Structure formats: C-alpha cells, structure tokens
PDB file of C-alpha atoms in Angstrom:
ATOM      1  CA  THR A 216      25.984 -35.623  87.414  1.00 57.00           C
ATOM      2  CA  PHE A 217      23.830 -36.014  84.310  1.00 62.00           C
ATOM      3  CA  PRO A 218      20.022 -35.834  84.308  1.00 63.00           C
ATOM      4  CA  ALA A 219      18.374 -39.242  84.664  1.00 67.00           C
ATOM      5  CA  ASN A 220      16.521 -40.335  81.533  1.00 58.00           C
ATOM      6  CA  PHE A 221      15.743 -43.974  82.391  1.00 60.00           C
ATOM      7  CA  GLY A 222      14.489 -44.359  85.931  1.00 66.00           C
ATOM      8  CA  SER A 223      17.349 -43.266  88.161  1.00 63.00           C
ATOM      9  CA  GLN A 224      19.954 -43.721  85.426  1.00 65.00           C
ATOM     10  CA  ALA A 225      21.443 -41.556  82.683  1.00 63.00           C
ATOM     11  CA  ILE A 226      21.854 -43.768  79.622  1.00 66.00           C
ATOM     12  CA  HIS A 227      22.629 -43.706  75.898  1.00 65.00           C
ATOM     13  CA  GLY A 228      25.133 -40.858  75.909  1.00 71.00           C
ATOM     14  CA  LEU A 229      24.860 -37.248  74.871  1.00 78.00           C
ATOM     15  CA  VAL A 230      25.306 -36.649  71.151  1.00 83.00           C
ATOM     16  CA  ARG A 231      22.094 -38.441  70.166  1.00 81.00           C
ATOM     17  CA  ASP A 232      20.227 -35.435  71.609  1.00 81.00           C
ATOM     18  CA  GLU A 233      22.403 -32.830  69.902  1.00 87.00           C
ATOM     19  CA  ALA A 234      21.543 -30.902  66.738  1.00 91.00           C
ATOM     20  CA  TRP A 235      23.779 -32.154  63.927  1.00 96.00           C
ATOM     21  CA  THR A 236      24.851 -30.018  60.977  1.00 98.00           C
ATOM     22  CA  VAL A 237      24.687 -31.777  57.607  1.00 98.00           C
ATOM     23  CA  GLU A 238      28.009 -31.140  55.872  1.00 98.00           C
ATOM     24  CA  SER A 239      27.253 -33.055  52.677  1.00 98.00           C
ATOM     25  CA  SER A 240      24.581 -35.397  51.364  1.00 98.00           C
ATOM     26  CA  GLY A 241      23.780 -37.409  48.280  1.00 97.00           C
ATOM     27  CA  ASP A 242      21.679 -40.318  47.125  1.00 96.00           C
ATOM     28  CA  SER A 243      23.594 -42.877  49.188  1.00 98.00           C
ATOM     29  CA  ALA A 244      25.979 -40.990  51.484  1.00 99.00           C
ATOM     30  CA  ALA A 245      25.983 -38.155  53.984  1.00 99.00           C
ATOM     31  CA  SER A 246      28.290 -36.538  56.501  1.00 99.00           C
ATOM     32  CA  MET A 247      27.414 -34.402  59.503  1.00 98.00           C
ATOM     33  CA  SER A 248      28.982 -32.829  62.567  1.00 98.00           C
ATOM     34  CA  CYS A 249      28.134 -31.592  66.038  1.00 96.00           C
ATOM     35  CA  THR A 250      29.852 -30.163  69.091  1.00 94.00           C
ATOM     36  CA  LEU A 251      29.481 -30.609  72.831  1.00 89.00           C
ATOM     37  CA  GLY A 252      30.075 -27.737  75.203  1.00 84.00           C
ATOM     38  CA  ALA A 253      30.157 -26.965  78.879  1.00 72.00           C
ATOM     39  CA  ASP A 254      26.370 -26.672  79.061  1.00 78.00           C
ATOM     40  CA  ARG A 255      26.005 -30.471  78.967  1.00 76.00           C
ATOM     41  CA  TRP A 256      29.519 -31.892  79.347  1.00 82.00           C
ATOM     42  CA  PRO A 257      32.513 -30.682  81.396  1.00 87.00           C
ATOM     43  CA  TRP A 258      34.728 -30.712  78.289  1.00 91.00           C
ATOM     44  CA  GLU A 259      34.480 -29.344  74.772  1.00 93.00           C
ATOM     45  CA  ALA A 260      34.448 -31.885  71.959  1.00 94.00           C
ATOM     46  CA  SER A 261      33.596 -32.170  68.280  1.00 96.00           C
ATOM     47  CA  PHE A 262      32.125 -35.115  66.400  1.00 96.00           C
ATOM     48  CA  ARG A 263      31.851 -36.076  62.747  1.00 98.00           C
ATOM     49  CA  TYR A 264      29.615 -38.792  61.375  1.00 98.00           C
ATOM     50  CA  GLY A 265      29.694 -40.446  57.972  1.00 98.00           C
ATOM     51  CA  ILE A 266      26.974 -42.626  56.461  1.00 99.00           C
ATOM     52  CA  ASP A 267      27.480 -44.680  53.294  1.00 99.00           C
ATOM     53  CA  LEU A 268      24.723 -46.924  51.933  1.00 99.00           C
ATOM     54  CA  GLU A 269      25.561 -49.282  49.081  1.00 98.00           C
ATOM     55  CA  PRO A 270      23.806 -52.316  47.622  1.00 98.00           C
ATOM     56  CA  GLY A 271      24.277 -54.938  50.312  1.00 98.00           C
ATOM     57  CA  SER A 272      26.057 -52.768  52.878  1.00 99.00           C
ATOM     58  CA  LEU A 273      25.781 -49.849  55.291  1.00 99.00           C
ATOM     59  CA  THR A 274      28.923 -48.244  56.725  1.00 99.00           C
ATOM     60  CA  LEU A 275      28.800 -45.789  59.635  1.00 98.00           C
ATOM     61  CA  VAL A 276      31.929 -43.906  60.716  1.00 98.00           C
ATOM     62  CA  LEU A 277      32.041 -41.855  63.921  1.00 97.00           C
ATOM     63  CA  GLU A 278      34.983 -39.589  64.728  1.00 97.00           C
ATOM     64  CA  ALA A 279      35.516 -37.690  67.977  1.00 96.00           C
ATOM     65  CA  GLU A 280      38.104 -35.111  68.990  1.00 96.00           C
ATOM     66  CA  ALA A 281      38.563 -33.369  72.322  1.00 96.00           C
ATOM     67  CA  GLY A 282      38.872 -29.618  72.637  1.00 94.00           C
ATOM     68  CA  ASP A 283      41.606 -27.943  74.666  1.00 94.00           C
ATOM     69  CA  ARG A 284      41.558 -30.497  77.487  1.00 94.00           C
ATOM     70  CA  PRO A 285      41.800 -34.303  77.425  1.00 96.00           C
ATOM     71  CA  MET A 286      38.527 -36.007  78.248  1.00 93.00           C
ATOM     72  CA  PRO A 287      37.121 -39.507  78.881  1.00 94.00           C
ATOM     73  CA  LEU A 288      35.243 -40.917  75.916  1.00 93.00           C
ATOM     74  CA  SER A 289      33.102 -43.856  74.903  1.00 94.00           C
ATOM     75  CA  MET A 290      31.372 -44.252  71.543  1.00 95.00           C
ATOM     76  CA  GLY A 291      29.009 -46.766  70.034  1.00 95.00           C
ATOM     77  CA  TRP A 292      25.716 -47.566  68.357  1.00 96.00           C
ATOM     78  CA  HIS A 293      22.332 -48.750  69.603  1.00 95.00           C
ATOM     79  CA  PRO A 294      20.477 -50.173  66.576  1.00 96.00           C
ATOM     80  CA  TRP A 295      17.180 -51.978  66.954  1.00 96.00           C
ATOM     81  CA  PHE A 296      16.246 -54.931  64.744  1.00 97.00           C
ATOM     82  CA  ARG A 297      12.963 -56.741  64.219  1.00 94.00           C
ATOM     83  CA  ARG A 298      12.600 -60.092  65.932  1.00 90.00           C
ATOM     84  CA  LEU A 299      10.887 -62.255  63.334  1.00 86.00           C
ATOM     85  CA  GLY A 300      10.326 -65.999  63.364  1.00 83.00           C
ATOM     86  CA  ALA A 301      13.388 -68.114  64.059  1.00 90.00           C
ATOM     87  CA  THR A 302      15.830 -65.221  64.403  1.00 96.00           C
ATOM     88  CA  ALA A 303      19.336 -66.367  65.360  1.00 98.00           C
ATOM     89  CA  LEU A 304      22.363 -64.420  66.577  1.00 98.00           C
ATOM     90  CA  THR A 305      26.072 -65.254  66.619  1.00 99.00           C
ATOM     91  CA  VAL A 306      28.421 -63.371  68.966  1.00 99.00           C
ATOM     92  CA  ASP A 307      32.053 -64.461  69.225  1.00 99.00           C
ATOM     93  CA  SER A 308      32.689 -63.822  72.916  1.00 99.00           C
ATOM     94  CA  ASP A 309      33.044 -66.184  75.864  1.00 98.00           C
ATOM     95  CA  GLN A 310      32.577 -63.627  78.659  1.00 98.00           C
ATOM     96  CA  VAL A 311      29.869 -61.262  79.856  1.00 98.00           C
ATOM     97  CA  LEU A 312      29.928 -58.682  82.625  1.00 98.00           C
ATOM     98  CA  GLU A 313      28.280 -59.309  85.951  1.00 98.00           C
ATOM     99  CA  LEU A 314      25.365 -56.910  86.509  1.00 96.00           C
ATOM    100  CA  ASP A 315      23.846 -55.626  89.724  1.00 94.00           C
ATOM    101  CA  ASP A 316      20.100 -55.464  90.397  1.00 90.00           C
ATOM    102  CA  ASP A 317      19.874 -52.244  88.355  1.00 87.00           C
ATOM    103  CA  LEU A 318      21.672 -53.872  85.379  1.00 88.00           C
ATOM    104  CA  ILE A 319      24.813 -51.803  86.005  1.00 91.00           C
ATOM    105  CA  PRO A 320      28.110 -53.670  85.434  1.00 96.00           C
ATOM    106  CA  THR A 321      30.079 -54.437  88.584  1.00 97.00           C
ATOM    107  CA  GLY A 322      33.345 -54.898  86.673  1.00 96.00           C
ATOM    108  CA  ASN A 323      33.504 -58.661  87.213  1.00 97.00           C
ATOM    109  CA  ARG A 324      33.665 -60.925  84.155  1.00 98.00           C
ATOM    110  CA  LEU A 325      31.649 -64.127  84.003  1.00 98.00           C
ATOM    111  CA  PRO A 326      31.889 -67.037  81.565  1.00 99.00           C
ATOM    112  CA  VAL A 327      28.933 -67.351  79.223  1.00 99.00           C
ATOM    113  CA  ASP A 328      26.354 -69.967  80.188  1.00 98.00           C
ATOM    114  CA  ASP A 329      23.609 -71.878  78.398  1.00 97.00           C
ATOM    115  CA  VAL A 330      21.532 -68.713  77.979  1.00 97.00           C
ATOM    116  CA  THR A 331      24.222 -66.131  77.196  1.00 98.00           C
ATOM    117  CA  ASP A 332      26.462 -68.286  74.981  1.00 99.00           C
ATOM    118  CA  LEU A 333      25.828 -67.100  71.405  1.00 99.00           C
ATOM    119  CA  ARG A 334      29.020 -68.420  69.820  1.00 99.00           C
ATOM    120  CA  THR A 335      27.281 -71.114  67.781  1.00 98.00           C
ATOM    121  CA  GLY A 336      24.510 -68.874  66.450  1.00 98.00           C
ATOM    122  CA  PRO A 337      21.527 -70.178  68.410  1.00 98.00           C
ATOM    123  CA  ALA A 338      17.967 -69.045  67.834  1.00 96.00           C
ATOM    124  CA  LEU A 339      17.043 -66.200  70.168  1.00 96.00           C
ATOM    125  CA  GLY A 340      13.857 -68.036  71.037  1.00 92.00           C
ATOM    126  CA  GLU A 341      12.633 -66.869  74.429  1.00 90.00           C
ATOM    127  CA  ARG A 342      16.027 -65.600  75.600  1.00 93.00           C
ATOM    128  CA  LEU A 343      15.652 -62.269  77.383  1.00 93.00           C
ATOM    129  CA  LEU A 344      19.174 -60.874  77.333  1.00 97.00           C
ATOM    130  CA  ASP A 345      20.476 -57.512  78.478  1.00 96.00           C
ATOM    131  CA  HIS A 346      24.154 -58.414  78.604  1.00 97.00           C
ATOM    132  CA  VAL A 347      27.544 -56.875  77.937  1.00 98.00           C
ATOM    133  CA  TYR A 348      29.843 -59.165  75.930  1.00 99.00           C
ATOM    134  CA  VAL A 349      33.521 -58.312  76.389  1.00 98.00           C
ATOM    135  CA  SER A 350      36.488 -58.882  74.081  1.00 97.00           C
ATOM    136  CA  ALA A 351      33.942 -59.542  71.350  1.00 98.00           C
ATOM    137  CA  ARG A 352      35.361 -60.367  67.934  1.00 98.00           C
ATOM    138  CA  PRO A 353      33.576 -59.100  64.821  1.00 98.00           C
ATOM    139  CA  PRO A 354      31.288 -59.682  63.156  1.00 98.00           C
ATOM    140  CA  ALA A 355      28.101 -60.481  64.994  1.00 99.00           C
ATOM    141  CA  VAL A 356      25.825 -62.351  62.601  1.00 99.00           C
ATOM    142  CA  ILE A 357      22.043 -61.993  62.575  1.00 99.00           C
ATOM    143  CA  THR A 358      20.042 -64.642  60.734  1.00 98.00           C
ATOM    144  CA  TRP A 359      16.390 -64.054  59.899  1.00 96.00           C
ATOM    145  CA  PRO A 360      14.268 -66.526  57.918  1.00 94.00           C
ATOM    146  CA  ASP A 361      14.933 -64.605  54.681  1.00 94.00           C
ATOM    147  CA  LEU A 362      18.162 -62.650  55.329  1.00 96.00           C
ATOM    148  CA  THR A 363      21.573 -62.960  56.976  1.00 98.00           C
ATOM    149  CA  MET A 364      23.407 -59.812  58.049  1.00 99.00           C
ATOM    150  CA  ALA A 365      26.902 -59.397  59.497  1.00 99.00           C
ATOM    151  CA  VAL A 366      27.415 -56.504  61.918  1.00 99.00           C
ATOM    152  CA  GLY A 367      31.113 -55.656  61.929  1.00 98.00           C
ATOM    153  CA  TRP A 368      33.124 -53.039  63.799  1.00 98.00           C
ATOM    154  CA  SER A 369      36.638 -51.667  63.808  1.00 95.00           C
ATOM    155  CA  GLY A 370      38.684 -49.164  65.754  1.00 92.00           C
ATOM    156  CA  PRO A 371      38.826 -49.291  69.558  1.00 93.00           C
ATOM    157  CA  ALA A 372      35.598 -51.292  69.916  1.00 93.00           C
ATOM    158  CA  GLU A 373      35.627 -54.650  71.701  1.00 95.00           C
ATOM    159  CA  THR A 374      32.372 -54.445  73.635  1.00 98.00           C
ATOM    160  CA  LEU A 375      29.011 -55.658  72.347  1.00 98.00           C
ATOM    161  CA  VAL A 376      25.768 -55.139  74.229  1.00 98.00           C
ATOM    162  CA  VAL A 377      22.953 -57.536  73.320  1.00 98.00           C
ATOM    163  CA  HIS A 378      19.409 -56.690  74.403  1.00 97.00           C
ATOM    164  CA  THR A 379      16.546 -59.017  73.465  1.00 96.00           C
ATOM    165  CA  PRO A 380      13.130 -57.884  74.700  1.00 93.00           C
ATOM    166  CA  PRO A 381      10.177 -59.804  73.219  1.00 87.00           C
ATOM    167  CA  ALA A 382       9.349 -57.468  70.316  1.00 85.00           C
ATOM    168  CA  GLY A 383      12.825 -56.702  68.964  1.00 94.00           C
ATOM    169  CA  PHE A 384      16.507 -56.839  69.782  1.00 98.00           C
ATOM    170  CA  CYS A 385      19.647 -54.715  69.835  1.00 97.00           C
ATOM    171  CA  VAL A 386      23.215 -55.532  68.805  1.00 98.00           C
ATOM    172  CA  GLU A 387      25.352 -52.632  70.022  1.00 98.00           C
ATOM    173  CA  PRO A 388      29.067 -52.257  69.182  1.00 98.00           C
ATOM    174  CA  GLN A 389      30.718 -49.978  71.750  1.00 97.00           C
ATOM    175  CA  THR A 390      34.211 -48.806  72.611  1.00 97.00           C
ATOM    176  CA  ALA A 391      33.707 -49.174  76.372  1.00 97.00           C
ATOM    177  CA  TRP A 392      31.617 -50.973  78.925  1.00 97.00           C
ATOM    178  CA  PRO A 393      28.539 -49.295  80.378  1.00 93.00           C
ATOM    179  CA  ASN A 394      29.550 -47.510  83.599  1.00 92.00           C
ATOM    180  CA  ALA A 395      33.159 -47.437  82.362  1.00 94.00           C
ATOM    181  CA  PRO A 396      34.076 -44.036  83.914  1.00 91.00           C
ATOM    182  CA  ALA A 397      33.060 -45.123  87.410  1.00 92.00           C
ATOM    183  CA  LEU A 398      34.637 -48.557  87.040  1.00 96.00           C
ATOM    184  CA  ALA A 399      37.912 -47.147  85.706  1.00 95.00           C
ATOM    185  CA  GLN A 400      38.034 -44.628  88.543  1.00 93.00           C
ATOM    186  CA  SER A 401      37.630 -47.462  91.053  1.00 95.00           C
ATOM    187  CA  GLY A 402      40.600 -49.317  89.538  1.00 96.00           C
ATOM    188  CA  THR A 403      38.869 -51.792  87.218  1.00 96.00           C
ATOM    189  CA  GLU A 404      41.037 -52.561  84.195  1.00 95.00           C
ATOM    190  CA  GLY A 405      39.977 -53.293  80.634  1.00 95.00           C
ATOM    191  CA  THR A 406      36.855 -51.112  80.573  1.00 97.00           C
ATOM    192  CA  GLY A 407      37.747 -49.682  77.166  1.00 97.00           C
ATOM    193  CA  LEU A 408      37.424 -46.089  78.378  1.00 96.00           C
ATOM    194  CA  ILE A 409      39.363 -43.798  76.035  1.00 94.00           C
ATOM    195  CA  THR A 410      41.175 -40.564  76.839  1.00 94.00           C
ATOM    196  CA  ALA A 411      40.577 -38.260  73.875  1.00 95.00           C
ATOM    197  CA  GLU A 412      43.014 -35.423  73.186  1.00 95.00           C
ATOM    198  CA  SER A 413      42.998 -32.312  71.040  1.00 95.00           C
ATOM    199  CA  GLY A 414      44.474 -32.903  67.596  1.00 96.00           C
ATOM    200  CA  LYS A 415      44.155 -36.688  67.916  1.00 96.00           C
ATOM    201  CA  PRO A 416      40.772 -37.711  66.518  1.00 97.00           C
ATOM    202  CA  ILE A 417      39.479 -41.149  67.438  1.00 97.00           C
ATOM    203  CA  THR A 418      37.509 -43.082  64.845  1.00 97.00           C
ATOM    204  CA  VAL A 419      35.254 -46.093  65.211  1.00 98.00           C
ATOM    205  CA  THR A 420      33.365 -47.806  62.397  1.00 98.00           C
ATOM    206  CA  THR A 421      30.515 -50.251  62.105  1.00 98.00           C
ATOM    207  CA  ALA A 422      29.718 -51.931  58.792  1.00 98.00           C
ATOM    208  CA  TRP A 423      26.632 -54.011  58.127  1.00 99.00           C
ATOM    209  CA  THR A 424      26.646 -56.379  55.166  1.00 99.00           C
ATOM    210  CA  TRP A 425      23.883 -58.598  53.845  1.00 98.00           C
TER     211      TRP A 425
END
C-alpha cells in the first residue's frame, strides 16, 4: 500500500518525487538517472531520462529497467498546458474507460459521446474532462489561437489521459491505464501493464512539435 497523496488515493507514480542525478547537460539537451529501492517500492529499478529541445520540438525519452526481479511497470507524462481563448484538442480514439464515483477506471470501455469525442478537433469550450482514452493513436493535436502543437508518443504507449479543469488542461501519454495493476490482477485484459525484467530496458518517448 502506498501513502495517499490525493484524498484517499495514491496518484502520479513514484519517480517524480525521487532525486535525479544529472548525467550530462548542455544548452539544449540533458540526461539524468534515478533508482527506486525497497524503501518506497517492493522492487529495485533504475530509470534514465533524456531531454532534447530543438527549434520547434521537444523530445523526452524515459527508459526503465528492473533490478534482480521482474516487476510491474507503467510510465507516462503529466504535462499541463494553458487554456487560452478558443483552445481545441484532437485525440484519435473512439473509446474511453468507465470511471467509478472516485474517478477510478472500472475496466469497462465505453464509446465516446458528444462530450468526450475529440476526433475532429473540437474547441474545449466548457468541457470538463477527466477521461482515459484507450488505443489512442498519435499525435494528439493542441490548437491555440496563435500556435498548433502535436503531442506524439512511441513505444508501448496507447493510453492518453485528458484532464480539462477550467484554468488549464493536461494531455498525458501513458503506457497503461490508471489502476492497471489492480485491474490486471482481477483479470481485465488490455490494461497496458508491463512486466519489466533485468537486462531488458523499456523505453517510451514523447515528442512535441510546433
């Protein structure tokens, strides 16, 4: 059991709270690493993170490798963006996960409806989304009044969480559904949960272009 950090829930993973060691850095690129141990996680694991900023693009590469024992793994990003004017969002997915009253996925898939269907790039308007899009195909496209940005992803990532509170919004590429360990244990298929093994690093990438 992990300590709750959002009401009764433990959210947003573990490595965001870890101290990272900068391995290299320059004007437009950096790489760093961190480890997880038994003090916070039942398995040992190591992580490497690469950041590359170029004119018109940002590429983020996250690599994970288990220690001596195989372990369950999910990776992803949680970027926030400003919600300005007639902001629009395109997400190429026709299904979202059913959520319970605490916004935890039940494992059931639902077809998108008039509010959650983002395939044609509608304006966010007053939509208040906190939804998990499954089998999402990259890129997601954000359109502001003065800029269009494509959020791409590659590797074992087919899940996209979209959160649209009034002041901002999130477009979150992930390798697995929220609550994937519990759902997979109960027999739900397609959660995206990965089994990481020693000597077999797993890499996921997100690239933003504008």
